[in-house]
CSV table of N, CA and C in Angstrom, one decimal:
chain,number,residue,atom,x,y,z
A,1,MET,N,105.0,64.9,100.1
A,1,MET,CA,104.2,65.0,101.4
A,1,MET,C,102.8,64.6,101.1
A,2,THR,N,102.2,63.8,101.9
A,2,THR,CA,100.8,63.5,101.8
A,2,THR,C,100.0,64.4,102.7
A,3,SER,N,98.7,64.4,102.5
A,3,SER,CA,97.9,65.2,103.3
A,3,SER,C,97.9,64.8,104.8
A,4,ALA,N,98.3,63.5,105.0
A,4,ALA,CA,98.4,63.0,106.4
A,4,ALA,C,99.6,63.6,107.1
A,5,ASP,N,100.6,64.1,106.4
A,5,ASP,CA,101.8,64.7,106.9
A,5,ASP,C,101.7,66.2,106.9
A,6,CYS,N,100.7,66.8,106.5
A,6,CYS,CA,100.6,68.2,106.3
A,6,CYS,C,100.0,68.9,107.5
A,7,VAL,N,100.7,69.8,108.1
A,7,VAL,CA,100.2,70.5,109.2
A,7,VAL,C,99.0,71.3,108.9
A,8,PHE,N,98.8,71.9,107.7
A,8,PHE,CA,97.6,72.6,107.4
A,8,PHE,C,96.4,71.7,107.3
A,9,CYS,N,96.6,70.5,106.8
A,9,CYS,CA,95.5,69.5,106.7
A,9,CYS,C,95.2,69.1,108.2
A,10,SER,N,96.1,69.0,109.0
A,10,SER,CA,95.9,68.7,110.5
A,10,SER,C,95.1,69.8,111.1
A,11,ILE,N,95.4,71.1,110.8
A,11,ILE,CA,94.6,72.2,111.3
A,11,ILE,C,93.2,72.1,110.8
A,12,VAL,N,93.0,71.9,109.5
A,12,VAL,CA,91.7,71.8,108.9
A,12,VAL,C,90.9,70.7,109.5
A,13,ALA,N,91.5,69.6,109.9
A,13,ALA,CA,90.8,68.4,110.5
A,13,ALA,C,90.6,68.7,112.0
A,14,GLY,N,91.2,69.7,112.5
A,14,GLY,CA,91.0,70.0,114.0
A,14,GLY,C,91.9,69.2,114.9
A,15,ASP,N,92.9,68.6,114.3
A,15,ASP,CA,93.9,67.8,115.0
A,15,ASP,C,95.0,68.6,115.6
A,16,VAL,N,95.2,69.8,115.0
A,16,VAL,CA,96.2,70.7,115.5
A,16,VAL,C,95.5,72.0,115.7
A,17,HIS,N,95.8,72.7,116.9
A,17,HIS,CA,95.1,73.9,117.3
A,17,HIS,C,95.6,75.0,116.4
A,18,ALA,N,94.6,75.9,116.0
A,18,ALA,CA,94.9,77.1,115.3
A,18,ALA,C,93.8,78.1,115.7
A,19,ASP,N,94.2,79.4,115.6
A,19,ASP,CA,93.2,80.4,115.9
A,19,ASP,C,92.4,80.7,114.6
A,20,VAL,N,91.4,80.0,114.4
A,20,VAL,CA,90.6,80.1,113.2
A,20,VAL,C,89.8,81.4,113.2
A,21,VAL,N,89.8,82.1,112.1
A,21,VAL,CA,89.1,83.3,111.9
A,21,VAL,C,87.9,83.2,110.9
A,22,LEU,N,88.0,82.2,110.0
A,22,LEU,CA,86.9,82.0,109.0
A,22,LEU,C,86.9,80.6,108.6
A,23,GLU,N,85.7,80.0,108.6
A,23,GLU,CA,85.5,78.6,108.1
A,23,GLU,C,84.4,78.6,107.1
A,24,THR,N,84.6,77.9,106.0
A,24,THR,CA,83.5,77.6,105.1
A,24,THR,C,83.5,76.1,104.8
A,25,ASP,N,82.7,75.6,103.9
A,25,ASP,CA,82.7,74.2,103.6
A,25,ASP,C,84.0,73.9,102.8
A,26,THR,N,84.6,74.9,102.2
A,26,THR,CA,85.8,74.6,101.4
A,26,THR,C,87.1,75.2,101.8
A,27,LEU,N,87.0,76.2,102.8
A,27,LEU,CA,88.2,77.0,103.1
A,27,LEU,C,88.3,77.2,104.6
A,28,VAL,N,89.5,77.4,105.1
A,28,VAL,CA,89.7,77.7,106.5
A,28,VAL,C,90.8,78.8,106.5
A,29,ALA,N,90.6,79.8,107.4
A,29,ALA,CA,91.6,80.9,107.6
A,29,ALA,C,91.9,81.0,109.1
A,30,PHE,N,93.2,81.1,109.4
A,30,PHE,CA,93.6,81.1,110.8
A,30,PHE,C,94.8,82.1,110.9
A,31,LEU,N,95.1,82.5,112.1
A,31,LEU,CA,96.2,83.3,112.4
A,31,LEU,C,97.5,82.6,112.2
A,32,ASP,N,98.5,83.2,111.5
A,32,ASP,CA,99.8,82.7,111.4
A,32,ASP,C,100.5,82.6,112.7
A,33,GLN,N,101.2,81.5,113.1
A,33,GLN,CA,101.8,81.4,114.4
A,33,GLN,C,103.1,82.2,114.5
A,34,ARG,N,103.6,82.6,113.3
A,34,ARG,CA,104.8,83.5,113.3
A,34,ARG,C,104.5,84.7,112.4
A,35,PRO,N,103.6,85.6,112.9
A,35,PRO,CA,103.1,86.6,112.0
A,35,PRO,C,104.2,87.7,111.7
A,36,VAL,N,104.1,88.2,110.5
A,36,VAL,CA,104.9,89.4,110.1
A,36,VAL,C,104.4,90.6,111.0
A,37,PHE,N,103.1,90.7,111.1
A,37,PHE,CA,102.5,91.7,112.1
A,37,PHE,C,101.3,91.0,112.7
A,38,LYS,N,100.9,91.4,113.9
A,38,LYS,CA,99.7,90.8,114.5
A,38,LYS,C,98.5,90.9,113.6
A,39,GLY,N,97.7,89.8,113.5
A,39,GLY,CA,96.6,89.8,112.7
A,39,GLY,C,96.9,89.2,111.3
A,40,HIS,N,98.1,88.7,111.1
A,40,HIS,CA,98.6,88.0,109.9
A,40,HIS,C,97.8,86.7,109.7
A,41,VAL,N,97.0,86.6,108.7
A,41,VAL,CA,96.1,85.5,108.4
A,41,VAL,C,96.6,84.6,107.3
A,42,LEU,N,96.4,83.3,107.4
A,42,LEU,CA,96.6,82.3,106.4
A,42,LEU,C,95.3,81.7,106.0
A,43,LEU,N,95.0,81.7,104.7
A,43,LEU,CA,93.8,81.2,104.1
A,43,LEU,C,94.2,79.9,103.3
A,44,VAL,N,93.6,78.8,103.6
A,44,VAL,CA,93.9,77.5,103.0
A,44,VAL,C,92.6,76.8,102.5
A,45,PRO,N,92.7,76.1,101.4
A,45,PRO,CA,91.6,75.3,101.0
A,45,PRO,C,91.6,74.0,101.9
A,46,ARG,N,90.4,73.5,102.2
A,46,ARG,CA,90.3,72.3,103.1
A,46,ARG,C,90.9,71.1,102.3
A,47,GLU,N,90.8,71.1,101.0
A,47,GLU,CA,91.3,70.0,100.2
A,47,GLU,C,92.9,70.3,100.2
A,48,HIS,N,93.6,69.2,100.2
A,48,HIS,CA,95.1,69.3,100.1
A,48,HIS,C,95.5,69.7,98.7
A,49,VAL,N,95.8,70.9,98.5
A,49,VAL,CA,96.2,71.5,97.2
A,49,VAL,C,97.6,72.1,97.5
A,50,VAL,N,98.6,71.8,96.7
A,50,VAL,CA,99.9,72.2,97.0
A,50,VAL,C,100.2,73.7,96.5
A,51,THR,N,99.8,74.0,95.3
A,51,THR,CA,100.1,75.3,94.7
A,51,THR,C,98.9,75.9,94.1
A,52,LEU,N,99.0,77.2,93.8
A,52,LEU,CA,97.8,77.9,93.1
A,52,LEU,C,97.5,77.3,91.8
A,53,PRO,N,98.4,76.9,90.9
A,53,PRO,CA,98.0,76.2,89.7
A,53,PRO,C,97.3,74.9,89.9
A,54,ASP,N,97.4,74.3,91.1
A,54,ASP,CA,96.7,73.0,91.4
A,54,ASP,C,95.3,73.3,91.9
A,55,LEU,N,94.9,74.5,92.3
A,55,LEU,CA,93.6,74.8,92.8
A,55,LEU,C,92.5,74.5,91.8
A,56,PRO,N,91.5,73.7,92.2
A,56,PRO,CA,90.4,73.3,91.3
A,56,PRO,C,89.6,74.6,90.9
A,57,ALA,N,89.1,74.6,89.7
A,57,ALA,CA,88.4,75.7,89.2
A,57,ALA,C,87.2,76.1,90.1
A,58,ASP,N,86.6,75.2,90.7
A,58,ASP,CA,85.4,75.5,91.5
A,58,ASP,C,85.8,76.2,92.8
A,59,LEU,N,87.0,76.2,93.2
A,59,LEU,CA,87.5,76.8,94.4
A,59,LEU,C,88.1,78.2,94.2
A,60,ARG,N,88.4,78.6,92.9
A,60,ARG,CA,89.0,79.9,92.7
A,60,ARG,C,88.2,81.0,93.2
A,61,ASP,N,86.9,81.1,92.8
A,61,ASP,CA,86.1,82.2,93.3
A,61,ASP,C,85.9,82.3,94.8
A,62,PRO,N,85.6,81.2,95.4
A,62,PRO,CA,85.4,81.2,96.9
A,62,PRO,C,86.8,81.6,97.6
A,63,PHE,N,87.9,81.1,97.0
A,63,PHE,CA,89.2,81.4,97.6
A,63,PHE,C,89.5,82.9,97.5
A,64,LEU,N,89.3,83.5,96.4
A,64,LEU,CA,89.6,84.9,96.2
A,64,LEU,C,88.5,85.8,97.0
A,65,ALA,N,87.3,85.3,97.0
A,65,ALA,CA,86.2,86.0,97.8
A,65,ALA,C,86.6,86.1,99.3
A,66,ALA,N,87.1,84.9,99.8
A,66,ALA,CA,87.5,84.9,101.2
A,66,ALA,C,88.7,85.8,101.5
A,67,ALA,N,89.6,85.8,100.5
A,67,ALA,CA,90.8,86.7,100.7
A,67,ALA,C,90.3,88.2,100.7
A,68,GLN,N,89.4,88.5,99.9
A,68,GLN,CA,88.8,89.9,99.9
A,68,GLN,C,88.2,90.2,101.3
A,69,ARG,N,87.4,89.3,101.8
A,69,ARG,CA,86.8,89.5,103.1
A,69,ARG,C,87.8,89.7,104.2
A,70,ILE,N,88.8,88.9,104.2
A,70,ILE,CA,89.9,89.0,105.2
A,70,ILE,C,90.7,90.3,105.1
A,71,ALA,N,91.0,90.6,103.8
A,71,ALA,CA,91.7,91.9,103.6
A,71,ALA,C,90.9,93.1,104.1
A,72,THR,N,89.6,93.0,103.9
A,72,THR,CA,88.7,94.1,104.4
A,72,THR,C,88.6,94.1,105.9
A,73,ALA,N,88.6,92.9,106.5
A,73,ALA,CA,88.5,92.8,108.0
A,73,ALA,C,89.7,93.3,108.7
A,74,VAL,N,90.9,93.1,108.1
A,74,VAL,CA,92.1,93.6,108.8
A,74,VAL,C,92.1,95.1,108.9
A,75,VAL,N,91.5,95.7,107.9
A,75,VAL,CA,91.4,97.2,107.9
A,75,VAL,C,90.3,97.6,108.8
A,76,ASP,N,89.1,97.1,108.7
A,76,ASP,CA,87.9,97.5,109.4
A,76,ASP,C,88.1,97.2,110.9
A,77,GLU,N,88.6,96.0,111.3
A,77,GLU,CA,88.6,95.5,112.6
A,77,GLU,C,89.9,95.7,113.4
A,78,LEU,N,91.0,95.7,112.6
A,78,LEU,CA,92.3,95.8,113.3
A,78,LEU,C,93.0,97.2,113.2
A,79,GLY,N,92.3,98.1,112.4
A,79,GLY,CA,92.9,99.4,112.2
A,79,GLY,C,94.0,99.5,111.3
A,80,ALA,N,94.3,98.5,110.5
A,80,ALA,CA,95.3,98.6,109.5
A,80,ALA,C,94.9,99.6,108.4
A,81,GLN,N,95.9,100.1,107.7
A,81,GLN,CA,95.6,101.0,106.6
A,81,GLN,C,95.4,100.3,105.3
A,82,GLY,N,95.9,99.1,105.3
A,82,GLY,CA,95.8,98.2,104.1
A,82,GLY,C,96.3,96.9,104.4
A,83,SER,N,96.7,96.1,103.4
A,83,SER,CA,97.2,94.8,103.6
A,83,SER,C,98.2,94.4,102.5
A,84,PHE,N,99.0,93.4,102.8
A,84,PHE,CA,99.9,92.8,101.9
A,84,PHE,C,99.3,91.4,101.7
A,85,VAL,N,99.0,91.0,100.4
A,85,VAL,CA,98.4,89.7,100.1
A,85,VAL,C,99.4,89.0,99.2
A,86,ALA,N,99.7,87.7,99.6
A,86,ALA,CA,100.7,87.0,98.8
A,86,ALA,C,100.5,85.5,98.9
A,87,ILE,N,100.9,84.8,97.8
A,87,ILE,CA,101.0,83.4,97.7
A,87,ILE,C,102.3,83.0,97.2
A,88,ASN,N,103.0,82.1,97.9
A,88,ASN,CA,104.2,81.5,97.3
A,88,ASN,C,103.8,80.1,96.7
A,89,ASN,N,104.5,79.8,95.6
A,89,ASN,CA,104.3,78.5,94.9
A,89,ASN,C,105.6,77.8,94.9
A,90,THR,N,105.7,76.8,95.7
A,90,THR,CA,106.9,76.0,95.8
A,90,THR,C,108.1,76.7,96.4
A,91,VAL,N,108.7,77.7,95.7
A,91,VAL,CA,109.8,78.4,96.3
A,91,VAL,C,109.3,79.3,97.4
A,92,SER,N,110.0,79.2,98.6
A,92,SER,CA,109.6,80.0,99.8
A,92,SER,C,108.3,79.5,100.4
A,93,GLN,N,107.8,78.4,100.0
A,93,GLN,CA,106.5,77.9,100.5
A,93,GLN,C,106.9,77.0,101.7
A,94,SER,N,106.8,77.5,102.9
A,94,SER,CA,107.2,76.7,104.1
A,94,SER,C,106.4,75.5,104.3
A,95,VAL,N,105.1,75.5,104.0
A,95,VAL,CA,104.2,74.3,104.1
A,95,VAL,C,103.7,74.1,102.7
A,96,PRO,N,103.9,72.8,102.2
A,96,PRO,CA,103.5,72.5,100.8
A,96,PRO,C,102.0,72.3,100.8
A,97,HIS,N,101.2,73.3,101.1
A,97,HIS,CA,99.7,73.3,101.0
A,97,HIS,C,99.4,74.7,100.7
A,98,LEU,N,98.7,74.9,99.6
A,98,LEU,CA,98.4,76.3,99.2
A,98,LEU,C,97.9,77.1,100.4
A,99,HIS,N,98.5,78.3,100.5
A,99,HIS,CA,98.1,79.2,101.5
A,99,HIS,C,98.3,80.7,101.1
A,100,LEU,N,97.3,81.5,101.3
A,100,LEU,CA,97.4,82.9,100.9
A,100,LEU,C,97.6,83.7,102.2
A,101,HIS,N,98.6,84.6,102.2
A,101,HIS,CA,98.9,85.4,103.4
A,101,HIS,C,98.1,86.7,103.2
A,102,VAL,N,97.4,87.2,104.3
A,102,VAL,CA,96.9,88.5,104.4
A,102,VAL,C,97.6,89.1,105.6
A,103,VAL,N,98.5,90.1,105.3
A,103,VAL,CA,99.3,90.8,106.4
A,103,VAL,C,98.8,92.2,106.5
A,104,PRO,N,98.3,92.6,107.7
A,104,PRO,CA,97.9,93.9,108.0
A,104,PRO,C,99.1,94.9,107.8
A,105,ARG,N,98.8,96.0,107.2
A,105,ARG,CA,99.9,97.0,106.9
A,105,ARG,C,99.4,98.4,107.4
A,106,THR,N,100.4,99.2,107.9
A,106,THR,CA,100.2,100.6,108.2
A,106,THR,C,101.5,101.3,107.7
A,107,LYS,N,101.3,102.6,107.3
A,107,LYS,CA,102.5,103.3,106.9
A,107,LYS,C,103.4,103.4,108.1
A,108,GLY,N,104.7,103.2,107.8
A,108,GLY,CA,105.7,103.3,108.8
A,108,GLY,C,105.8,102.0,109.7
A,109,ASP,N,105.2,100.9,109.2
A,109,ASP,CA,105.3,99.7,110.0
A,109,ASP,C,106.6,99.0,110.0
A,110,GLY,N,107.6,99.5,109.2
A,110,GLY,CA,108.9,98.9,109.1
A,110,GLY,C,109.1,97.9,108.1
A,111,LEU,N,108.0,97.4,107.5
A,111,LEU,CA,108.2,96.4,106.4
A,111,LEU,C,108.7,97.1,105.2
A,112,ARG,N,109.8,96.7,104.7
A,112,ARG,CA,110.4,97.4,103.5
A,112,ARG,C,110.2,96.7,102.2
A,113,GLY,N,109.3,95.8,102.2
A,113,GLY,CA,109.0,95.1,100.9
A,113,GLY,C,110.0,94.0,100.7
A,114,PHE,N,110.2,93.6,99.5
A,114,PHE,CA,111.1,92.5,99.2
A,114,PHE,C,112.4,93.0,98.9
A,115,PHE,N,113.4,92.2,99.2
A,115,PHE,CA,114.8,92.5,98.9
A,115,PHE,C,115.2,91.6,97.8
A,116,TRP,N,114.5,91.7,96.7
A,116,TRP,CA,114.8,90.8,95.5
A,116,TRP,C,115.8,91.5,94.7
A,117,PRO,N,116.7,90.8,94.1
A,117,PRO,CA,117.7,91.4,93.1
A,117,PRO,C,116.9,91.8,91.9
A,118,ARG,N,117.3,92.9,91.3
A,118,ARG,CA,116.6,93.4,90.1
A,118,ARG,C,117.5,93.1,88.9
A,119,HIS,N,116.9,92.8,87.8
A,119,HIS,CA,117.6,92.5,86.6
A,119,HIS,C,117.1,93.3,85.5
A,120,LYS,N,117.9,93.6,84.5
A,120,LYS,CA,117.5,94.4,83.4
A,120,LYS,C,117.4,93.5,82.2
A,121,TYR,N,116.5,93.8,81.3
A,121,TYR,CA,116.4,93.0,80.0
A,121,TYR,C,117.5,93.6,79.0
A,122,ALA,N,118.0,92.7,78.2
A,122,ALA,CA,118.9,93.1,77.1
A,122,ALA,C,117.9,93.7,76.0
A,123,ASP,N,118.5,94.4,75.1
A,123,ASP,CA,117.7,94.9,74.0
A,123,ASP,C,116.9,93.8,73.3
A,124,GLY,N,115.6,94.1,73.2
A,124,GLY,CA,114.7,93.1,72.5
A,124,GLY,C,114.3,91.9,73.4
A,125,GLU,N,114.9,91.8,74.5
A,125,GLU,CA,114.6,90.6,75.4
A,125,GLU,C,113.3,90.7,76.0
A,126,ARG,N,112.9,91.9,76.5
A,126,ARG,CA,111.6,92.0,77.1
A,126,ARG,C,110.4,91.7,76.2
A,127,ALA,N,110.5,92.1,75.0
A,127,ALA,CA,109.5,91.7,74.0
A,127,ALA,C,109.4,90.2,73.8
A,128,ALA,N,110.6,89.6,73.8
A,128,ALA,CA,110.6,88.1,73.6
A,128,ALA,C,110.0,87.4,74.7
A,129,TYR,N,110.3,87.9,76.0
A,129,TYR,CA,109.6,87.3,77.1
A,129,TYR,C,108.1,87.5,77.1
A,130,ALA,N,107.7,88.7,76.7
A,130,ALA,CA,106.3,88.9,76.6
A,130,ALA,C,105.6,88.0,75.6
A,131,GLU,N,106.3,87.8,74.5
A,131,GLU,CA,105.7,87.0,73.4
A,131,GLU,C,105.6,85.5,73.9
A,132,ARG,N,106.6,85.0,74.6
A,132,ARG,CA,106.6,83.7,75.1
A,132,ARG,C,105.4,83.5,76.1
A,133,LEU,N,105.2,84.5,76.9
A,133,LEU,CA,104.1,84.4,77.9
A,133,LEU,C,102.8,84.5,77.2
A,134,ARG,N,102.7,85.4,76.3
A,134,ARG,CA,101.4,85.5,75.5
A,134,ARG,C,101.1,84.2,74.8
A,135,ALA,N,102.1,83.5,74.3
A,135,ALA,CA,101.9,82.2,73.6
A,135,ALA,C,101.4,81.2,74.6
A,136,ALA,N,102.0,81.2,75.8
A,136,ALA,CA,101.7,80.2,76.8
A,136,ALA,C,100.3,80.4,77.3
A,137,LEU,N,99.8,81.7,77.3
A,137,LEU,CA,98.5,82.0,77.9
A,137,LEU,C,97.4,82.0,76.8
A,138,ALA,N,97.7,81.8,75.6
A,138,ALA,CA,96.7,81.8,74.5
A,138,ALA,C,95.9,80.5,74.5
């Protein structure tokens, strides 16, 4: 997909309507059209970036700072008790343009978290996974 085919790029360009809640020179945040709960916000970089690993270094700080501001706003202005903040990379990413979800949460809101299967490590396997990740991050 090119940026010309990307609905989020079209929103950033103003060609597709969205209920924008925050705009900066590098980022745009708008309400999700199919919210988990009312006030569910999507934060995107203006630049067409597909996944978090693709995000340029100079956008990391502004991206996270905007996410903090939005997470604070859903509590302060919408009466949420907290928020769920998430990014999908490729798998479950409905639009291939980096987007961070900020979902307002309250106790008893009915969201039961993820229904992911759980797996156990075999003896010694957890340490081996940790070592592989440490090596990759070194």
